């Protein structure tokens, strides 16, 4: 049985007229490929970023959700995309475990190298799958990924994806209304993955990387997505981690999540509770998020 039409799709309002237009574009797409359908849907629904570029990734995610809900029928994928299969790291994503144990000031050339090509992407994915406790899964929505490097080699990886749709403690702290959140959530970015390789033992490195990342994403996000970024967030699983590096980097501790998750329907805590941390990137971040003083 088909599901009800969602009122929002990938962060934007959605209705029966939009669904009908998508079905029309599927019928008209030539060649009848998912990529071509996404391009047509972006044009038809004016699904673009602030610079007018089609939001193809968001469109493809939204179309797949509609397809799985039985609301549309997409053509079969022309090649496997890995959905439903465990990510298998390539051999080159296993760097030689050379111990690094020096004072932070001795890490010459400490930097974040943005992941912009296939080779760097495969390395980042493989590192996260091998060494991060959550493993690899594609980051949602607008994203930025970096390899943590120094003149002596590789130290780790960090990645940012779309912000969580609703977080009670965060939303109270910001003070925005549901309408303001819907309109401006794109200016919030989530630190979804952070990895220091297990053989790297450098005191204060993690908090230093967070400080570098805050400055870097403030530049890279508007350059890539055409929108100003004003707030970072992250969720630290407790008691597995204490969140020390976030506090040392001056992130704000807002308390804990409920442990229910965004798909909870039973109102029972089923997921690990996570500490919520946020980091404003601008003094006027509340105004930039639509909150009127």
Tab-separated table of C-alpha atoms in Angstrom:
chain	number	residue	atom	x	y	z
A	1	UNK	CA	0.000	0.000	0.000
A	2	UNK	CA	1.318	3.434	-0.955
A	3	UNK	CA	2.305	5.748	1.855
A	4	UNK	CA	0.777	9.177	2.344
A	5	UNK	CA	2.368	12.025	0.425
A	6	UNK	CA	4.972	13.671	2.681
A	7	UNK	CA	4.511	17.346	3.530
A	8	UNK	CA	8.255	17.881	3.157
A	9	UNK	CA	10.900	16.190	1.048
A	10	UNK	CA	14.602	16.647	1.772
A	11	UNK	CA	13.938	19.836	3.703
A	12	UNK	CA	11.568	21.518	1.238
A	13	UNK	CA	7.751	21.742	1.196
A	14	UNK	CA	6.075	19.030	-0.885
A	15	UNK	CA	2.516	18.425	-2.080
A	16	UNK	CA	0.354	16.546	-4.588
A	17	UNK	CA	1.133	19.038	-7.365
A	18	UNK	CA	4.860	18.421	-6.917
A	19	UNK	CA	4.298	14.663	-6.998
A	20	UNK	CA	2.265	14.928	-10.199
A	21	UNK	CA	5.007	17.021	-11.832
A	22	UNK	CA	7.647	14.459	-10.835
A	23	UNK	CA	5.572	11.647	-12.361
A	24	UNK	CA	5.301	13.681	-15.551
A	25	UNK	CA	9.049	14.259	-15.700
A	26	UNK	CA	9.691	10.548	-15.206
A	27	UNK	CA	7.430	9.795	-18.182
A	28	UNK	CA	9.167	12.411	-20.369
A	29	UNK	CA	12.778	11.655	-19.430
A	30	UNK	CA	14.946	10.694	-22.395
A	31	UNK	CA	17.067	8.755	-21.855
A	32	UNK	CA	14.978	7.147	-19.092
A	33	UNK	CA	17.773	7.234	-16.516
A	34	UNK	CA	17.665	8.253	-12.871
A	35	UNK	CA	20.301	10.958	-13.393
A	36	UNK	CA	18.290	12.512	-16.236
A	37	UNK	CA	15.098	12.365	-14.155
A	38	UNK	CA	16.857	14.180	-11.298
A	39	UNK	CA	18.009	16.911	-13.696
A	40	UNK	CA	14.490	17.332	-15.091
A	41	UNK	CA	12.933	17.415	-11.622
A	42	UNK	CA	15.398	20.076	-10.461
A	43	UNK	CA	14.400	22.258	-13.418
A	44	UNK	CA	10.679	21.598	-13.072
A	45	UNK	CA	10.503	22.237	-9.312
A	46	UNK	CA	13.220	24.915	-9.294
A	47	UNK	CA	15.169	22.725	-6.896
A	48	UNK	CA	18.337	24.825	-6.814
A	49	UNK	CA	20.770	26.296	-4.324
A	50	UNK	CA	21.202	29.996	-3.655
A	51	UNK	CA	23.487	30.294	-6.696
A	52	UNK	CA	20.924	28.670	-8.972
A	53	UNK	CA	22.733	25.349	-9.321
A	54	UNK	CA	20.554	22.197	-9.436
A	55	UNK	CA	20.540	20.256	-6.158
A	56	UNK	CA	20.998	16.951	-7.911
A	57	UNK	CA	22.080	14.938	-4.883
A	58	UNK	CA	19.115	16.085	-2.798
A	59	UNK	CA	16.795	15.413	-5.727
A	60	UNK	CA	18.104	11.875	-6.169
A	61	UNK	CA	17.726	11.168	-2.452
A	62	UNK	CA	14.163	12.520	-2.509
A	63	UNK	CA	13.232	10.552	-5.626
A	64	UNK	CA	14.536	7.352	-4.093
A	65	UNK	CA	12.440	7.947	-0.972
A	66	UNK	CA	9.319	8.432	-3.092
A	67	UNK	CA	10.155	5.321	-5.095
A	68	UNK	CA	10.590	3.199	-1.958
A	69	UNK	CA	7.306	4.562	-0.581
A	70	UNK	CA	5.503	3.392	-3.725
A	71	UNK	CA	4.569	6.931	-4.789
A	72	UNK	CA	6.615	6.885	-8.013
A	73	UNK	CA	8.353	4.237	-10.099
A	74	UNK	CA	11.950	4.918	-11.061
A	75	UNK	CA	13.753	2.989	-13.795
A	76	UNK	CA	16.222	0.373	-12.545
A	77	UNK	CA	19.682	1.789	-11.768
A	78	UNK	CA	22.141	1.352	-14.616
A	79	UNK	CA	24.927	0.384	-12.231
A	80	UNK	CA	25.173	-0.721	-8.631
A	81	UNK	CA	25.374	2.099	-6.096
A	82	UNK	CA	26.193	0.003	-3.060
A	83	UNK	CA	22.803	0.380	-1.389
A	84	UNK	CA	22.273	-2.494	1.003
A	85	UNK	CA	25.856	-3.721	0.725
A	86	UNK	CA	28.599	-3.265	3.265
A	87	UNK	CA	31.271	-0.830	2.124
A	88	UNK	CA	34.548	-2.647	1.432
A	89	UNK	CA	37.642	-0.425	1.821
A	90	UNK	CA	40.314	-0.548	-0.850
A	91	UNK	CA	43.805	-1.721	0.154
A	92	UNK	CA	45.226	1.783	-0.303
A	93	UNK	CA	42.961	3.050	2.493
A	94	UNK	CA	45.056	1.149	5.013
A	95	UNK	CA	47.965	3.525	5.756
A	96	UNK	CA	51.101	2.207	7.355
A	97	UNK	CA	50.644	2.483	11.140
A	98	UNK	CA	53.676	4.602	11.951
A	99	UNK	CA	53.301	5.863	15.538
A	100	UNK	CA	53.104	9.639	15.947
A	101	UNK	CA	53.731	10.778	19.496
A	102	UNK	CA	55.098	14.311	19.595
A	103	UNK	CA	54.042	17.664	21.056
A	104	UNK	CA	51.363	19.439	19.010
A	105	UNK	CA	53.783	22.236	18.100
A	106	UNK	CA	56.050	19.647	16.440
A	107	UNK	CA	53.386	18.760	13.834
A	108	UNK	CA	54.706	20.969	11.049
A	109	UNK	CA	52.296	21.713	8.241
A	110	UNK	CA	49.192	20.596	10.141
A	111	UNK	CA	46.299	21.079	7.737
A	112	UNK	CA	42.922	19.874	6.479
A	113	UNK	CA	42.979	18.658	2.882
A	114	UNK	CA	39.513	18.890	1.351
A	115	UNK	CA	38.251	15.718	-0.302
A	116	UNK	CA	37.617	16.786	-3.890
A	117	UNK	CA	38.501	13.810	-6.080
A	118	UNK	CA	37.748	10.111	-6.332
A	119	UNK	CA	41.073	8.948	-4.912
A	120	UNK	CA	40.801	11.150	-1.822
A	121	UNK	CA	37.147	10.131	-1.429
A	122	UNK	CA	38.028	6.429	-1.474
A	123	UNK	CA	40.763	7.030	1.091
A	124	UNK	CA	38.414	8.995	3.381
A	125	UNK	CA	35.670	6.382	3.099
A	126	UNK	CA	38.096	3.552	3.781
A	127	UNK	CA	39.624	5.218	6.833
A	128	UNK	CA	36.200	5.806	8.361
A	129	UNK	CA	35.081	2.240	7.626
A	130	UNK	CA	38.227	0.679	9.090
A	131	UNK	CA	38.896	2.867	12.109
A	132	UNK	CA	35.730	4.756	13.122
A	133	UNK	CA	33.391	2.902	15.478
A	134	UNK	CA	30.333	3.820	13.390
A	135	UNK	CA	31.905	2.716	10.125
A	136	UNK	CA	31.243	4.307	6.762
A	137	UNK	CA	27.905	5.440	5.389
A	138	UNK	CA	27.297	8.310	2.948
A	139	UNK	CA	26.916	11.670	4.651
A	140	UNK	CA	23.481	13.236	4.129
A	141	UNK	CA	22.822	16.402	2.163
A	142	UNK	CA	25.338	19.217	1.816
A	143	UNK	CA	28.707	17.939	2.985
A	144	UNK	CA	32.395	18.652	3.364
A	145	UNK	CA	35.059	16.037	4.052
A	146	UNK	CA	38.718	16.491	4.941
A	147	UNK	CA	41.826	14.410	5.464
A	148	UNK	CA	43.870	15.523	8.477
A	149	UNK	CA	47.488	15.787	7.369
A	150	UNK	CA	50.870	17.099	8.399
A	151	UNK	CA	54.264	17.153	6.719
A	152	UNK	CA	54.911	13.671	8.066
A	153	UNK	CA	51.775	12.085	6.602
A	154	UNK	CA	48.188	11.244	7.500
A	155	UNK	CA	46.668	11.775	10.941
A	156	UNK	CA	42.945	11.170	10.472
A	157	UNK	CA	39.725	12.333	8.833
A	158	UNK	CA	36.803	14.607	9.610
A	159	UNK	CA	33.483	15.041	7.839
A	160	UNK	CA	30.418	17.290	7.960
A	161	UNK	CA	26.923	16.635	6.624
A	162	UNK	CA	23.404	18.045	6.822
A	163	UNK	CA	22.125	19.121	10.239
A	164	UNK	CA	19.588	17.063	12.160
A	165	UNK	CA	16.007	18.041	11.291
A	166	UNK	CA	14.774	18.376	14.878
A	167	UNK	CA	16.759	18.494	18.129
A	168	UNK	CA	14.744	19.797	21.081
A	169	UNK	CA	17.676	21.099	23.141
A	170	UNK	CA	19.339	22.723	20.136
A	171	UNK	CA	16.140	24.308	18.908
A	172	UNK	CA	15.349	25.756	22.349
A	173	UNK	CA	18.871	27.137	22.628
A	174	UNK	CA	18.655	28.826	19.238
A	175	UNK	CA	15.159	30.057	19.996
A	176	UNK	CA	13.749	29.631	16.508
A	177	UNK	CA	10.227	28.658	15.525
A	178	UNK	CA	9.494	25.591	13.378
A	179	UNK	CA	9.040	27.884	10.379
A	180	UNK	CA	12.378	29.590	11.030
A	181	UNK	CA	14.058	26.213	11.400
A	182	UNK	CA	12.599	25.011	8.109
A	183	UNK	CA	13.772	28.144	6.337
A	184	UNK	CA	17.304	28.346	7.727
A	185	UNK	CA	18.421	24.836	8.710
A	186	UNK	CA	20.714	24.813	5.676
A	187	UNK	CA	23.014	27.222	7.515
A	188	UNK	CA	23.736	24.589	10.177
A	189	UNK	CA	26.222	21.777	9.495
A	190	UNK	CA	26.709	18.562	11.440
A	191	UNK	CA	30.124	17.140	12.336
A	192	UNK	CA	29.097	13.558	11.570
A	193	UNK	CA	32.508	11.840	11.616
A	194	UNK	CA	35.784	12.645	13.397
A	195	UNK	CA	38.712	10.229	13.413
A	196	UNK	CA	42.220	10.489	14.765
A	197	UNK	CA	44.053	7.355	13.662
A	198	UNK	CA	44.675	4.964	16.573
A	199	UNK	CA	48.469	5.135	16.356
A	200	UNK	CA	48.455	8.959	16.600
A	201	UNK	CA	48.914	10.084	20.193
A	202	UNK	CA	49.294	13.865	20.212
A	203	UNK	CA	47.896	15.797	23.149
A	204	UNK	CA	45.377	18.532	22.180
A	205	UNK	CA	45.419	17.478	18.497
A	206	UNK	CA	41.668	16.800	18.362
A	207	UNK	CA	40.675	20.225	19.712
A	208	UNK	CA	43.187	21.883	17.366
A	209	UNK	CA	41.656	20.078	14.389
A	210	UNK	CA	38.190	21.232	15.430
A	211	UNK	CA	39.410	24.823	15.502
A	212	UNK	CA	40.970	24.437	12.047
A	213	UNK	CA	37.785	22.834	10.748
A	214	UNK	CA	35.567	25.658	12.020
A	215	UNK	CA	37.605	28.169	10.046
A	216	UNK	CA	37.845	25.948	6.969
A	217	UNK	CA	34.157	25.113	6.599
A	218	UNK	CA	33.257	28.794	7.017
A	219	UNK	CA	35.119	29.395	3.744
A	220	UNK	CA	34.471	26.160	1.860
A	221	UNK	CA	30.727	25.840	2.489
A	222	UNK	CA	29.611	29.108	0.844
A	223	UNK	CA	32.097	28.538	-1.973
A	224	UNK	CA	30.566	25.131	-2.719
A	225	UNK	CA	26.900	25.648	-1.829
A	226	UNK	CA	26.406	29.386	-2.132
A	227	UNK	CA	25.031	29.856	1.364
A	228	UNK	CA	26.504	31.317	4.516
A	229	UNK	CA	27.256	28.817	7.281
A	230	UNK	CA	26.696	30.101	10.831
A	231	UNK	CA	26.480	27.133	13.222
A	232	UNK	CA	28.068	23.703	13.680
A	233	UNK	CA	26.583	20.833	15.656
A	234	UNK	CA	27.640	17.354	16.682
A	235	UNK	CA	26.365	14.439	18.759
A	236	UNK	CA	28.750	12.553	21.058
A	237	UNK	CA	27.676	9.099	22.184
A	238	UNK	CA	27.837	8.790	25.956
A	239	UNK	CA	29.329	7.172	27.934
A	240	UNK	CA	31.545	5.905	25.091
A	241	UNK	CA	33.112	9.370	24.754
A	242	UNK	CA	33.392	12.315	27.120
A	243	UNK	CA	33.383	15.086	24.507
A	244	UNK	CA	36.557	16.579	25.996
A	245	UNK	CA	37.966	17.820	22.691
A	246	UNK	CA	34.734	19.685	21.852
A	247	UNK	CA	34.699	21.449	25.193
A	248	UNK	CA	38.400	22.274	24.797
A	249	UNK	CA	37.600	23.803	21.391
A	250	UNK	CA	34.879	25.982	23.027
A	251	UNK	CA	31.850	24.130	21.726
A	252	UNK	CA	28.702	24.568	23.852
A	253	UNK	CA	27.303	21.527	25.668
A	254	UNK	CA	23.489	21.635	25.393
A	255	UNK	CA	22.653	18.417	27.231
A	256	UNK	CA	21.530	15.089	25.791
A	257	UNK	CA	19.232	13.737	23.124
A	258	UNK	CA	16.224	11.652	24.151
A	259	UNK	CA	17.644	8.502	22.569
A	260	UNK	CA	14.549	8.016	20.408
A	261	UNK	CA	15.887	8.917	16.984
A	262	UNK	CA	14.107	10.686	14.151
A	263	UNK	CA	12.057	7.623	13.142
A	264	UNK	CA	10.739	6.757	16.614
A	265	UNK	CA	7.016	6.026	16.768
A	266	UNK	CA	6.805	4.265	20.142
A	267	UNK	CA	8.120	7.132	22.333
A	268	UNK	CA	10.553	4.759	23.963
A	269	UNK	CA	14.276	5.425	24.199
A	270	UNK	CA	15.898	2.822	21.923
A	271	UNK	CA	19.082	4.487	20.674
A	272	UNK	CA	22.176	5.488	22.651
A	273	UNK	CA	21.849	8.879	24.257
A	274	UNK	CA	24.168	11.489	22.811
A	275	UNK	CA	25.534	14.731	24.175
A	276	UNK	CA	24.675	17.702	21.963
A	277	UNK	CA	27.397	20.226	21.179
A	278	UNK	CA	27.153	23.359	19.035
A	279	UNK	CA	29.672	25.925	17.839
A	280	UNK	CA	28.572	29.337	16.519
A	281	UNK	CA	30.609	30.559	13.560
A	282	UNK	CA	29.343	34.134	13.793
A	283	UNK	CA	28.261	36.494	16.547
A	284	UNK	CA	24.976	37.175	14.714
A	285	UNK	CA	24.180	33.495	14.128
A	286	UNK	CA	20.699	33.738	15.665
A	287	UNK	CA	19.739	36.611	13.370
A	288	UNK	CA	21.145	34.651	10.425
A	289	UNK	CA	18.905	31.746	11.452
A	290	UNK	CA	15.832	33.974	11.378
A	291	UNK	CA	15.502	34.631	15.108
A	292	UNK	CA	14.343	38.188	15.785
A	293	UNK	CA	15.690	39.652	19.043
